[in-house]
Amino acid sequence: MIKIDLIVGARPNFMKIAPIIHAIERANIPNQLIEYRLIHTGQHYDANMSETFFQQLEIPKPAFNLNVGSGTQAEQTAGIMIGYEKLLLTDNSDLCLVVGDVTSTMACAIAARKLLVPVAHVEGGIRSGDETMPEEINRMVTDSITNYFFTTSEVANQNLRKNGVKEESIFFVGNTMIDTLLKNRPRFLKPEIWDELNLKEKEYIVLTLHRPANVDEEAKLKELIDEIIAHSHNLPLIFPVHPRTAKIISGLGISHPRLHMVEPMGYLEFNYLVERSKAVITDSGGITEEATVMGVPCMTLRENTERPETITMGTNELLGIDPKAIKPAMEKLFSEKWKKGSIPEKWDGNTGDRIVKILCESVHAYQ
Ligand code: UD1
């Protein structure tokens, strides 16, 4: 049996870890092959950024919470490293499995490797090339010390090869975020706002914004939202507001009868809305993948992406961060010329099982 630490910290981690936990539980029948402890760093702590996802995605209560809370990048990194190191020093682990690209991912990978605990990185190898984003630094640092790379695409494999990673460390398994999406699609929940606003399929747009490049500068954020309102053909805009954005937007006095700013939503409610929407406008990475699989037109307000297959194969288009890009994109959407897209290889709902099979094979190698 091997002991594995599963690390989560921020909202996009929860949908990536859930299928791995469920696959471990399936693989442990009849013999327990893997003992895991789920460790929450506490990077996201509001109920609607964290706890709701545990309930909806049937993730067990974490064995430990490092309660790092808010702070600068360095404060969060340091706090998580100190907390996780203490844990490992008290009770060591055979493997530290991290997912995605958030601060918690990088901090735990560093703490583990310094105590000679090997690291597995789920979603390893993806790169935006944009080193102004904290996530890109997290990806580069994490991958530079990862032992086992579980990848979502051939592009990620190539990025790793270019960095000199050996073929035997790369496992192209697909996308655990899509496992969660496909498993939960039949249970998506109609949010209250649906009836309150009398929403109709394909007759509203979903908006999410939280990247510093879009939200930290007040005038820019206001201009972006104004352009979206101006060119959205009278459709309602549903905007679940991330806490980071909420802090900035509250002082801007933005209000419009068609702009509906709501609290961050649960996973099942949010994806109910996305699945039925005319389009999504976002600066998130994960949402571009979900929109691709659900065939929903997606406009990304970023200059680059670490998920190029959502563009080459999926429904996503990069608009950049200039508000002037909104108008032509909306014209394309409303003239029904948006591309249809297809689904990337191995984004099929079975990635968690593939990862756990590989982990179990390594168990046998241990014995
Ligand atoms: C983090 C991730 C980002 C991910 C996003 C999804 C990093 C570097 N970034 O960004 O990749 O897309 O999560 O949500 O790890 N806050 C709350 N309540 C919470 C959590 C945060 O109010 O539960 C506030 C914090 O006080 C802070 C702001 O939101 O002011 C940003 O939180 P932080 O965790 O630093 O990064 P995110 O912008 O959420």
mmCIF file of C-alpha atoms and ligand atoms in Angstrom:
data_model
loop_
_atom_site.group_PDB
_atom_site.id
_atom_site.type_symbol
_atom_site.label_atom_id
_atom_site.label_comp_id
_atom_site.label_asym_id
_atom_site.label_seq_id
_atom_site.Cartn_x
_atom_site.Cartn_y
_atom_site.Cartn_z
ATOM 1 C CA MET A 1 0.000 0.000 0.000
ATOM 2 C CA ILE A 2 1.202 3.550 -0.678
ATOM 3 C CA LYS A 3 0.301 6.693 1.217
ATOM 4 C CA ILE A 4 -0.618 9.614 -0.993
ATOM 5 C CA ASP A 5 -1.306 13.225 -0.067
ATOM 6 C CA LEU A 6 -3.931 14.873 -2.252
ATOM 7 C CA ILE A 7 -3.623 18.665 -2.195
ATOM 8 C CA VAL A 8 -6.414 21.188 -2.798
ATOM 9 C CA GLY A 9 -6.515 24.895 -2.067
ATOM 10 C CA ALA A 10 -8.569 26.995 -4.451
ATOM 11 C CA ARG A 11 -11.880 26.614 -6.267
ATOM 12 C CA PRO A 12 -10.601 25.130 -9.551
ATOM 13 C CA ASN A 13 -8.774 22.377 -7.629
ATOM 14 C CA PHE A 14 -11.925 20.804 -6.245
ATOM 15 C CA MET A 15 -13.353 19.593 -9.568
ATOM 16 C CA LYS A 16 -9.925 18.217 -10.524
ATOM 17 C CA ILE A 17 -9.414 16.179 -7.333
ATOM 18 C CA ALA A 18 -12.957 14.738 -6.979
ATOM 19 C CA PRO A 19 -12.643 12.098 -9.748
ATOM 20 C CA ILE A 20 -9.238 10.995 -8.429
ATOM 21 C CA ILE A 21 -10.680 10.390 -4.956
ATOM 22 C CA HIS A 22 -13.631 8.478 -6.395
ATOM 23 C CA ALA A 23 -11.303 6.399 -8.582
ATOM 24 C CA ILE A 24 -9.077 5.592 -5.571
ATOM 25 C CA GLU A 25 -12.144 4.460 -3.635
ATOM 26 C CA ARG A 26 -13.196 2.197 -6.524
ATOM 27 C CA ALA A 27 -9.679 0.776 -6.886
ATOM 28 C CA ASN A 28 -9.465 0.063 -3.147
ATOM 29 C CA ILE A 29 -12.245 -2.516 -3.394
ATOM 30 C CA PRO A 30 -11.498 -5.313 -2.436
ATOM 31 C CA ASN A 31 -7.924 -4.602 -1.303
ATOM 32 C CA GLN A 32 -6.793 -1.248 -0.050
ATOM 33 C CA LEU A 33 -3.967 -0.310 -2.401
ATOM 34 C CA ILE A 34 -3.820 3.395 -1.723
ATOM 35 C CA GLU A 35 -4.215 5.241 1.538
ATOM 36 C CA TYR A 36 -4.857 8.919 0.910
ATOM 37 C CA ARG A 37 -5.170 11.998 3.026
ATOM 38 C CA LEU A 38 -6.878 15.019 1.581
ATOM 39 C CA ILE A 39 -5.172 18.266 2.554
ATOM 40 C CA HIS A 40 -6.916 21.628 2.085
ATOM 41 C CA THR A 41 -4.505 24.561 2.265
ATOM 42 C CA GLY A 42 -7.328 27.020 3.017
ATOM 43 C CA GLN A 43 -6.368 29.373 0.149
ATOM 44 C CA HIS A 44 -10.075 29.654 -0.639
ATOM 45 C CA TYR A 45 -12.179 29.641 2.508
ATOM 46 C CA ASP A 46 -15.586 31.271 1.791
ATOM 47 C CA ALA A 47 -18.359 28.680 1.826
ATOM 48 C CA ASN A 48 -19.338 29.540 -1.745
ATOM 49 C CA MET A 49 -15.716 29.238 -2.955
ATOM 50 C CA SER A 50 -14.968 25.974 -1.150
ATOM 51 C CA GLU A 51 -17.421 24.069 1.074
ATOM 52 C CA THR A 52 -20.258 24.046 -1.478
ATOM 53 C CA PHE A 53 -17.960 22.220 -3.908
ATOM 54 C CA PHE A 54 -17.171 19.527 -1.342
ATOM 55 C CA GLN A 55 -20.874 18.876 -0.827
ATOM 56 C CA GLN A 56 -21.916 18.992 -4.472
ATOM 57 C CA LEU A 57 -18.985 16.964 -5.819
ATOM 58 C CA GLU A 58 -19.077 14.417 -2.963
ATOM 59 C CA ILE A 59 -15.556 15.123 -1.814
ATOM 60 C CA PRO A 60 -14.846 13.819 1.702
ATOM 61 C CA LYS A 61 -13.978 16.251 4.458
ATOM 62 C CA PRO A 62 -10.254 17.060 4.329
ATOM 63 C CA ALA A 63 -8.074 15.255 6.863
ATOM 64 C CA PHE A 64 -6.209 18.530 7.450
ATOM 65 C CA ASN A 65 -6.820 22.197 6.755
ATOM 66 C CA LEU A 66 -3.743 24.436 6.770
ATOM 67 C CA ASN A 67 -5.998 27.537 7.038
ATOM 68 C CA VAL A 68 -3.618 29.809 5.140
ATOM 69 C CA GLY A 69 -6.311 32.345 4.159
ATOM 70 C CA SER A 70 -5.725 35.501 2.128
ATOM 71 C CA GLY A 71 -2.389 37.224 1.606
ATOM 72 C CA THR A 72 0.180 38.205 -0.966
ATOM 73 C CA GLN A 73 1.578 35.507 -3.251
ATOM 74 C CA ALA A 74 4.630 35.128 -0.986
ATOM 75 C CA GLU A 75 2.609 35.132 2.231
ATOM 76 C CA GLN A 76 0.316 32.408 0.940
ATOM 77 C CA THR A 77 3.207 30.377 -0.487
ATOM 78 C CA ALA A 78 5.188 30.623 2.743
ATOM 79 C CA GLY A 79 2.196 29.848 4.982
ATOM 80 C CA ILE A 80 1.275 26.763 2.966
ATOM 81 C CA MET A 81 4.872 25.511 2.859
ATOM 82 C CA ILE A 82 5.273 25.879 6.617
ATOM 83 C CA GLY A 83 1.958 24.148 7.335
ATOM 84 C CA TYR A 84 2.536 21.270 4.942
ATOM 85 C CA GLU A 85 6.143 20.764 5.997
ATOM 86 C CA LYS A 86 5.030 20.400 9.636
ATOM 87 C CA LEU A 87 2.521 17.788 8.588
ATOM 88 C CA LEU A 88 5.075 15.814 6.589
ATOM 89 C CA LEU A 89 7.589 15.984 9.430
ATOM 90 C CA THR A 90 5.009 14.514 11.822
ATOM 91 C CA ASP A 91 3.699 11.919 9.419
ATOM 92 C CA ASN A 92 5.481 11.412 6.116
ATOM 93 C CA SER A 93 3.914 10.430 2.819
ATOM 94 C CA ASP A 94 5.003 8.339 -0.187
ATOM 95 C CA LEU A 95 3.706 10.769 -2.787
ATOM 96 C CA CYS A 96 2.345 14.308 -2.951
ATOM 97 C CA LEU A 97 -0.264 14.727 -5.702
ATOM 98 C CA VAL A 98 -1.015 18.305 -6.735
ATOM 99 C CA VAL A 99 -3.475 19.553 -9.366
ATOM 100 C CA GLY A 100 -3.647 22.659 -11.552
ATOM 101 C CA ASP A 101 -1.641 25.841 -11.212
ATOM 102 C CA VAL A 102 -2.680 27.728 -8.105
ATOM 103 C CA THR A 103 -0.374 28.921 -5.338
ATOM 104 C CA SER A 104 -1.231 25.852 -3.230
ATOM 105 C CA THR A 105 -0.066 23.571 -6.066
ATOM 106 C CA MET A 106 3.408 25.081 -6.186
ATOM 107 C CA ALA A 107 3.846 25.563 -2.424
ATOM 108 C CA CYS A 108 3.060 21.940 -1.549
ATOM 109 C CA ALA A 109 5.199 20.595 -4.394
ATOM 110 C CA ILE A 110 8.209 22.514 -3.073
ATOM 111 C CA ALA A 111 7.640 21.489 0.563
ATOM 112 C CA ALA A 112 7.282 17.831 -0.464
ATOM 113 C CA ARG A 113 10.353 17.601 -2.683
ATOM 114 C CA LYS A 114 12.539 19.265 -0.070
ATOM 115 C CA LEU A 115 11.584 16.404 2.251
ATOM 116 C CA LEU A 116 12.331 13.876 -0.513
ATOM 117 C CA VAL A 117 8.654 13.105 -1.147
ATOM 118 C CA PRO A 118 8.058 12.580 -4.892
ATOM 119 C CA VAL A 119 5.497 14.829 -6.603
ATOM 120 C CA ALA A 120 2.791 13.953 -9.138
ATOM 121 C CA HIS A 121 1.314 16.898 -11.050
ATOM 122 C CA VAL A 122 -2.137 16.515 -12.572
ATOM 123 C CA GLU A 123 -2.440 18.995 -15.485
ATOM 124 C CA GLY A 124 1.350 19.157 -15.807
ATOM 125 C CA GLY A 125 3.029 20.658 -18.856
ATOM 126 C CA ILE A 126 0.565 23.368 -19.867
ATOM 127 C CA ARG A 127 2.047 26.814 -20.559
ATOM 128 C CA SER A 128 0.642 30.207 -21.575
ATOM 129 C CA GLY A 129 4.074 31.771 -22.090
ATOM 130 C CA ASP A 130 2.798 34.740 -20.058
ATOM 131 C CA GLU A 131 5.099 35.130 -17.087
ATOM 132 C CA THR A 132 3.115 38.082 -15.733
ATOM 133 C CA MET A 133 0.500 35.592 -14.516
ATOM 134 C CA PRO A 134 1.130 34.028 -11.109
ATOM 135 C CA GLU A 135 -0.269 30.754 -12.459
ATOM 136 C CA GLU A 136 2.462 30.553 -15.136
ATOM 137 C CA ILE A 137 5.166 30.875 -12.480
ATOM 138 C CA ASN A 138 3.371 28.217 -10.444
ATOM 139 C CA ARG A 139 3.310 25.891 -13.477
ATOM 140 C CA MET A 140 6.983 26.418 -14.294
ATOM 141 C CA VAL A 141 8.191 25.936 -10.724
ATOM 142 C CA THR A 142 5.939 22.937 -10.052
ATOM 143 C CA ASP A 143 6.903 21.182 -13.273
ATOM 144 C CA SER A 144 10.602 21.779 -12.688
ATOM 145 C CA ILE A 145 10.427 19.518 -9.600
ATOM 146 C CA THR A 146 7.606 17.116 -10.582
ATOM 147 C CA ASN A 147 8.387 13.388 -10.840
ATOM 148 C CA TYR A 148 5.168 12.137 -12.488
ATOM 149 C CA PHE A 149 3.336 14.294 -15.015
ATOM 150 C CA PHE A 150 -0.335 13.530 -15.707
ATOM 151 C CA THR A 151 -1.169 15.544 -18.812
ATOM 152 C CA THR A 152 -4.310 16.768 -20.566
ATOM 153 C CA SER A 153 -3.001 17.167 -24.120
ATOM 154 C CA GLU A 154 -0.286 16.375 -26.649
ATOM 155 C CA VAL A 155 0.760 20.041 -26.547
ATOM 156 C CA ALA A 156 1.471 19.653 -22.824
ATOM 157 C CA ASN A 157 3.537 16.529 -23.572
ATOM 158 C CA GLN A 158 5.548 18.472 -26.143
ATOM 159 C CA ASN A 159 6.148 21.351 -23.718
ATOM 160 C CA LEU A 160 7.541 18.872 -21.209
ATOM 161 C CA ARG A 161 9.763 17.154 -23.793
ATOM 162 C CA LYS A 162 11.101 20.568 -24.824
ATOM 163 C CA ASN A 163 12.033 21.113 -21.174
ATOM 164 C CA GLY A 164 13.966 17.853 -21.130
ATOM 165 C CA VAL A 165 11.423 15.755 -19.220
ATOM 166 C CA LYS A 166 11.949 12.046 -19.879
ATOM 167 C CA GLU A 167 9.235 10.170 -21.770
ATOM 168 C CA GLU A 168 8.759 7.650 -18.933
ATOM 169 C CA SER A 169 7.689 10.444 -16.559
ATOM 170 C CA ILE A 170 4.885 11.678 -18.854
ATOM 171 C CA PHE A 171 1.452 10.062 -18.661
ATOM 172 C CA PHE A 172 -1.096 11.422 -21.145
ATOM 173 C CA VAL A 173 -4.312 10.663 -19.291
ATOM 174 C CA GLY A 174 -6.834 13.368 -20.271
ATOM 175 C CA ASN A 175 -8.667 15.897 -18.158
ATOM 176 C CA THR A 176 -10.054 15.234 -14.664
ATOM 177 C CA MET A 177 -12.056 18.481 -14.795
ATOM 178 C CA ILE A 178 -13.994 16.924 -17.662
ATOM 179 C CA ASP A 179 -14.543 13.714 -15.655
ATOM 180 C CA THR A 180 -16.359 15.893 -13.134
ATOM 181 C CA LEU A 181 -18.302 17.713 -15.828
ATOM 182 C CA LEU A 182 -19.518 14.555 -17.577
ATOM 183 C CA LYS A 183 -20.379 12.795 -14.330
ATOM 184 C CA ASN A 184 -22.392 15.712 -13.016
ATOM 185 C CA ARG A 185 -24.011 16.907 -16.236
ATOM 186 C CA PRO A 186 -27.213 14.935 -15.573
ATOM 187 C CA ARG A 187 -27.450 16.471 -12.079
ATOM 188 C CA PHE A 188 -26.931 20.144 -12.922
ATOM 189 C CA LEU A 189 -29.238 22.258 -10.783
ATOM 190 C CA LYS A 190 -31.456 25.096 -11.948
ATOM 191 C CA PRO A 191 -30.333 28.150 -9.979
ATOM 192 C CA GLU A 192 -32.966 30.378 -8.379
ATOM 193 C CA ILE A 193 -32.067 33.188 -10.741
ATOM 194 C CA TRP A 194 -33.464 31.153 -13.667
ATOM 195 C CA ASP A 195 -37.078 31.602 -12.590
ATOM 196 C CA GLU A 196 -36.506 34.975 -10.966
ATOM 197 C CA LEU A 197 -35.361 36.428 -14.294
ATOM 198 C CA ASN A 198 -37.471 34.100 -16.423
ATOM 199 C CA LEU A 199 -34.359 33.025 -18.343
ATOM 200 C CA LYS A 200 -34.712 31.100 -21.591
ATOM 201 C CA GLU A 201 -32.278 28.740 -23.314
ATOM 202 C CA LYS A 202 -29.773 30.561 -25.563
ATOM 203 C CA GLU A 203 -31.235 33.909 -24.533
ATOM 204 C CA TYR A 204 -28.683 35.096 -21.999
ATOM 205 C CA ILE A 205 -24.908 35.358 -21.639
ATOM 206 C CA VAL A 206 -22.742 34.225 -18.714
ATOM 207 C CA LEU A 207 -19.848 36.439 -17.651
ATOM 208 C CA THR A 208 -16.957 35.713 -15.255
ATOM 209 C CA LEU A 209 -13.915 37.917 -14.607
ATOM 210 C CA HIS A 210 -11.218 37.631 -11.969
ATOM 211 C CA ARG A 211 -7.740 37.914 -13.554
ATOM 212 C CA PRO A 212 -5.688 40.836 -12.239
ATOM 213 C CA ALA A 213 -5.137 42.047 -15.858
ATOM 214 C CA ASN A 214 -8.891 42.555 -16.252
ATOM 215 C CA VAL A 215 -10.139 43.520 -12.830
ATOM 216 C CA ASP A 216 -7.370 45.272 -10.899
ATOM 217 C CA GLU A 217 -7.570 48.468 -12.956
ATOM 218 C CA GLU A 218 -10.914 50.128 -12.260
ATOM 219 C CA ALA A 219 -11.302 52.154 -15.462
ATOM 220 C CA LYS A 220 -10.440 49.136 -17.599
ATOM 221 C CA LEU A 221 -12.920 46.884 -15.803
ATOM 222 C CA LYS A 222 -15.687 49.455 -16.226
ATOM 223 C CA GLU A 223 -14.942 49.878 -19.929
ATOM 224 C CA LEU A 224 -14.984 46.115 -20.475
ATOM 225 C CA ILE A 225 -18.345 45.704 -18.775
ATOM 226 C CA ASP A 226 -19.794 48.729 -20.606
ATOM 227 C CA GLU A 227 -18.753 47.260 -23.982
ATOM 228 C CA ILE A 228 -20.263 43.892 -23.115
ATOM 229 C CA ILE A 229 -23.556 45.541 -22.122
ATOM 230 C CA ALA A 230 -23.576 47.688 -25.271
ATOM 231 C CA HIS A 231 -23.120 44.801 -27.724
ATOM 232 C CA SER A 232 -25.073 41.960 -26.150
ATOM 233 C CA HIS A 233 -28.265 42.478 -28.196
ATOM 234 C CA ASN A 234 -30.512 43.127 -25.217
ATOM 235 C CA LEU A 235 -29.821 39.737 -23.655
ATOM 236 C CA PRO A 236 -29.526 39.449 -19.870
ATOM 237 C CA LEU A 237 -25.944 39.099 -18.598
ATOM 238 C CA ILE A 238 -25.482 36.783 -15.629
ATOM 239 C CA PHE A 239 -22.308 37.676 -13.771
ATOM 240 C CA PRO A 240 -21.346 35.556 -10.742
ATOM 241 C CA VAL A 241 -18.760 37.829 -9.139
ATOM 242 C CA HIS A 242 -15.500 36.392 -7.758
ATOM 243 C CA PRO A 243 -14.494 37.879 -4.353
ATOM 244 C CA ARG A 244 -11.426 39.522 -5.881
ATOM 245 C CA THR A 245 -13.607 41.282 -8.477
ATOM 246 C CA ALA A 246 -16.301 42.100 -5.905
ATOM 247 C CA LYS A 247 -13.842 44.144 -3.855
ATOM 248 C CA ILE A 248 -13.053 46.333 -6.863
ATOM 249 C CA ILE A 249 -16.450 46.494 -8.522
ATOM 250 C CA SER A 250 -18.312 47.638 -5.425
ATOM 251 C CA GLY A 251 -16.683 51.072 -5.679
ATOM 252 C CA LEU A 252 -17.371 51.561 -9.400
ATOM 253 C CA GLY A 253 -21.114 52.170 -9.266
ATOM 254 C CA ILE A 254 -21.685 49.844 -12.222
ATOM 255 C CA SER A 255 -25.356 49.118 -12.690
ATOM 256 C CA HIS A 256 -27.570 48.275 -15.635
ATOM 257 C CA PRO A 257 -31.001 46.615 -15.774
ATOM 258 C CA ARG A 258 -29.609 43.738 -17.895
ATOM 259 C CA LEU A 259 -26.469 43.157 -15.807
ATOM 260 C CA HIS A 260 -27.183 40.702 -12.995
ATOM 261 C CA MET A 261 -24.292 40.532 -10.552
ATOM 262 C CA VAL A 262 -24.700 37.557 -8.210
ATOM 263 C CA GLU A 263 -22.613 35.734 -5.597
ATOM 264 C CA PRO A 264 -20.233 32.966 -6.807
ATOM 265 C CA MET A 265 -22.420 29.967 -7.648
ATOM 266 C CA GLY A 266 -22.198 26.286 -6.807
ATOM 267 C CA TYR A 267 -20.732 23.983 -9.462
ATOM 268 C CA LEU A 268 -24.051 22.376 -10.388
ATOM 269 C CA GLU A 269 -25.893 25.700 -10.707
ATOM 270 C CA PHE A 270 -23.118 27.464 -12.608
ATOM 271 C CA ASN A 271 -22.799 24.740 -15.210
ATOM 272 C CA TYR A 272 -26.602 24.520 -15.581
ATOM 273 C CA LEU A 273 -26.410 28.145 -16.687
ATOM 274 C CA VAL A 274 -23.381 27.695 -18.939
ATOM 275 C CA GLU A 275 -24.837 24.645 -20.709
ATOM 276 C CA ARG A 276 -27.953 26.584 -21.717
ATOM 277 C CA SER A 277 -26.365 29.956 -22.434
ATOM 278 C CA LYS A 278 -25.943 31.736 -25.765
ATOM 279 C CA ALA A 279 -22.263 32.232 -24.902
ATOM 280 C CA VAL A 280 -19.788 32.608 -22.068
ATOM 281 C CA ILE A 281 -17.430 35.561 -21.712
ATOM 282 C CA THR A 282 -14.630 34.742 -19.300
ATOM 283 C CA ASP A 283 -10.989 35.064 -18.297
ATOM 284 C CA SER A 284 -10.927 31.665 -16.586
ATOM 285 C CA GLY A 285 -9.017 28.712 -18.035
ATOM 286 C CA GLY A 286 -11.198 25.892 -16.726
ATOM 287 C CA ILE A 287 -14.421 27.397 -18.070
ATOM 288 C CA THR A 288 -12.984 27.378 -21.616
ATOM 289 C CA GLU A 289 -12.556 23.601 -21.274
ATOM 290 C CA GLU A 290 -16.062 23.070 -19.917
ATOM 291 C CA ALA A 291 -17.586 25.279 -22.641
ATOM 292 C CA THR A 292 -15.666 23.277 -25.257
ATOM 293 C CA VAL A 293 -17.096 19.983 -24.035
ATOM 294 C CA MET A 294 -20.636 21.401 -23.802
ATOM 295 C CA GLY A 295 -20.331 23.040 -27.247
ATOM 296 C CA VAL A 296 -21.061 26.533 -25.916
ATOM 297 C CA PRO A 297 -19.438 29.540 -27.678
ATOM 298 C CA CYS A 298 -16.722 30.951 -25.414
ATOM 299 C CA MET A 299 -14.983 34.348 -25.603
ATOM 300 C CA THR A 300 -11.818 34.581 -23.553
ATOM 301 C CA LEU A 301 -10.690 38.006 -22.384
ATOM 302 C CA ARG A 302 -6.978 37.195 -22.298
ATOM 303 C CA GLU A 303 -4.028 37.636 -24.662
ATOM 304 C CA ASN A 304 -2.945 34.011 -24.357
ATOM 305 C CA THR A 305 -3.996 30.615 -23.085
ATOM 306 C CA GLU A 306 -2.309 27.576 -21.620
ATOM 307 C CA ARG A 307 -5.157 25.496 -23.082
ATOM 308 C CA PRO A 308 -4.707 25.909 -26.874
ATOM 309 C CA GLU A 309 -6.858 22.885 -27.725
ATOM 310 C CA THR A 310 -9.936 24.837 -26.565
ATOM 311 C CA ILE A 311 -9.206 27.106 -29.535
ATOM 312 C CA THR A 312 -7.793 24.730 -32.149
ATOM 313 C CA MET A 313 -10.488 22.126 -31.478
ATOM 314 C CA GLY A 314 -13.042 23.676 -29.142
ATOM 315 C CA THR A 315 -15.480 26.578 -29.079
ATOM 316 C CA ASN A 316 -13.131 29.096 -27.487
ATOM 317 C CA GLU A 317 -11.684 32.254 -29.064
ATOM 318 C CA LEU A 318 -9.107 34.599 -27.556
ATOM 319 C CA LEU A 319 -10.297 38.204 -27.761
ATOM 320 C CA GLY A 320 -7.387 39.796 -25.894
ATOM 321 C CA ILE A 321 -7.973 42.373 -23.180
ATOM 322 C CA ASP A 322 -8.841 45.402 -25.299
ATOM 323 C CA PRO A 323 -12.547 46.197 -24.738
ATOM 324 C CA LYS A 324 -12.809 47.081 -28.453
ATOM 325 C CA ALA A 325 -12.581 43.382 -29.284
ATOM 326 C CA ILE A 326 -16.031 42.739 -27.802
ATOM 327 C CA LYS A 327 -18.076 44.280 -30.625
ATOM 328 C CA PRO A 328 -16.798 42.187 -33.576
ATOM 329 C CA ALA A 329 -16.925 39.006 -31.494
ATOM 330 C CA MET A 330 -20.554 39.675 -30.551
ATOM 331 C CA GLU A 331 -21.417 40.359 -34.190
ATOM 332 C CA LYS A 332 -19.993 36.988 -35.119
ATOM 333 C CA LEU A 333 -21.944 35.303 -32.316
ATOM 334 C CA PHE A 334 -25.264 36.897 -33.227
ATOM 335 C CA SER A 335 -24.853 36.205 -36.938
ATOM 336 C CA GLU A 336 -24.619 32.521 -35.904
ATOM 337 C CA LYS A 337 -21.114 32.194 -37.341
ATOM 338 C CA TRP A 338 -19.437 30.902 -34.179
ATOM 339 C CA LYS A 339 -17.451 27.703 -34.700
ATOM 340 C CA LYS A 340 -18.957 24.421 -33.500
ATOM 341 C CA GLY A 341 -15.825 22.693 -32.204
ATOM 342 C CA SER A 342 -14.963 19.113 -31.253
ATOM 343 C CA ILE A 343 -13.769 17.338 -28.118
ATOM 344 C CA PRO A 344 -10.050 16.847 -27.412
ATOM 345 C CA GLU A 345 -8.577 13.351 -27.122
ATOM 346 C CA LYS A 346 -9.151 11.521 -23.821
ATOM 347 C CA TRP A 347 -11.490 14.180 -22.438
ATOM 348 C CA ASP A 348 -13.911 11.312 -21.982
ATOM 349 C CA GLY A 349 -14.720 11.019 -18.286
ATOM 350 C CA ASN A 350 -12.193 8.255 -17.515
ATOM 351 C CA THR A 351 -9.110 10.253 -16.574
ATOM 352 C CA GLY A 352 -9.354 9.658 -12.799
ATOM 353 C CA ASP A 353 -9.366 5.894 -13.388
ATOM 354 C CA ARG A 354 -6.347 6.164 -15.714
ATOM 355 C CA ILE A 355 -4.397 8.106 -13.104
ATOM 356 C CA VAL A 356 -5.246 5.684 -10.321
ATOM 357 C CA LYS A 357 -4.368 2.676 -12.479
ATOM 358 C CA ILE A 358 -0.910 4.182 -13.008
ATOM 359 C CA LEU A 359 -0.589 4.904 -9.289
ATOM 360 C CA CYS A 360 -1.599 1.315 -8.465
ATOM 361 C CA GLU A 361 0.968 -0.059 -10.906
ATOM 362 C CA SER A 362 3.555 1.975 -9.072
ATOM 363 C CA VAL A 363 2.263 0.360 -5.841
ATOM 364 C CA HIS A 364 3.206 -3.030 -7.260
ATOM 365 C CA ALA A 365 6.583 -1.637 -8.260
ATOM 366 C CA TYR A 366 7.043 -0.602 -4.610
ATOM 367 C CA GLN A 367 6.233 -4.079 -3.257
HETATM 368 C C1 UD1 B 1 -6.947 31.857 -7.458
HETATM 369 C C2 UD1 B 1 -5.904 31.252 -8.377
HETATM 370 C C3 UD1 B 1 -6.416 31.278 -9.808
HETATM 371 C C4 UD1 B 1 -7.787 30.651 -9.934
HETATM 372 C C5 UD1 B 1 -8.736 31.353 -8.968
HETATM 373 C C6 UD1 B 1 -10.123 30.757 -9.033
HETATM 374 C C7 UD1 B 1 -3.558 31.595 -7.689
HETATM 375 C C8 UD1 B 1 -2.325 32.358 -7.959
HETATM 376 N N1 UD1 B 1 -4.664 31.996 -8.357
HETATM 377 O O1 UD1 B 1 -7.021 33.236 -7.774
HETATM 378 O O2 UD1 B 1 -5.519 30.548 -10.621
HETATM 379 O O3 UD1 B 1 -8.279 30.808 -11.252
HETATM 380 O O4 UD1 B 1 -8.189 31.206 -7.645
HETATM 381 O O5 UD1 B 1 -10.961 31.303 -8.106
HETATM 382 O O6 UD1 B 1 -3.541 30.672 -6.904
HETATM 383 N N2 UD1 B 1 -10.940 35.685 -1.376
HETATM 384 C C9 UD1 B 1 -12.104 35.708 -0.626
HETATM 385 N N3 UD1 B 1 -12.646 34.511 -0.288
HETATM 386 C C10 UD1 B 1 -12.107 33.330 -0.650
HETATM 387 C C11 UD1 B 1 -10.934 33.334 -1.422
HETATM 388 C C12 UD1 B 1 -10.371 34.529 -1.782
HETATM 389 O O7 UD1 B 1 -12.616 36.749 -0.272
HETATM 390 O O8 UD1 B 1 -12.656 32.267 -0.304
HETATM 391 C C13 UD1 B 1 -10.326 36.977 -1.752
HETATM 392 C C14 UD1 B 1 -8.932 37.102 -1.173
HETATM 393 O O9 UD1 B 1 -8.967 37.732 0.053
HETATM 394 C C15 UD1 B 1 -8.209 37.916 -2.213
HETATM 395 C C16 UD1 B 1 -8.925 37.571 -3.513
HETATM 396 O O10 UD1 B 1 -10.158 36.974 -3.175
HETATM 397 O O11 UD1 B 1 -8.364 39.281 -1.984
HETATM 398 C C17 UD1 B 1 -8.065 36.675 -4.365
HETATM 399 O O12 UD1 B 1 -7.878 35.376 -3.777
HETATM 400 P P1 UD1 B 1 -6.580 34.477 -4.095
HETATM 401 O O13 UD1 B 1 -6.736 33.120 -3.540
HETATM 402 O O14 UD1 B 1 -5.379 35.250 -3.734
HETATM 403 O O15 UD1 B 1 -6.519 34.357 -5.659
HETATM 404 P P2 UD1 B 1 -7.657 34.283 -6.758
HETATM 405 O O16 UD1 B 1 -7.713 35.575 -7.463
HETATM 406 O O17 UD1 B 1 -8.927 33.716 -6.193
#
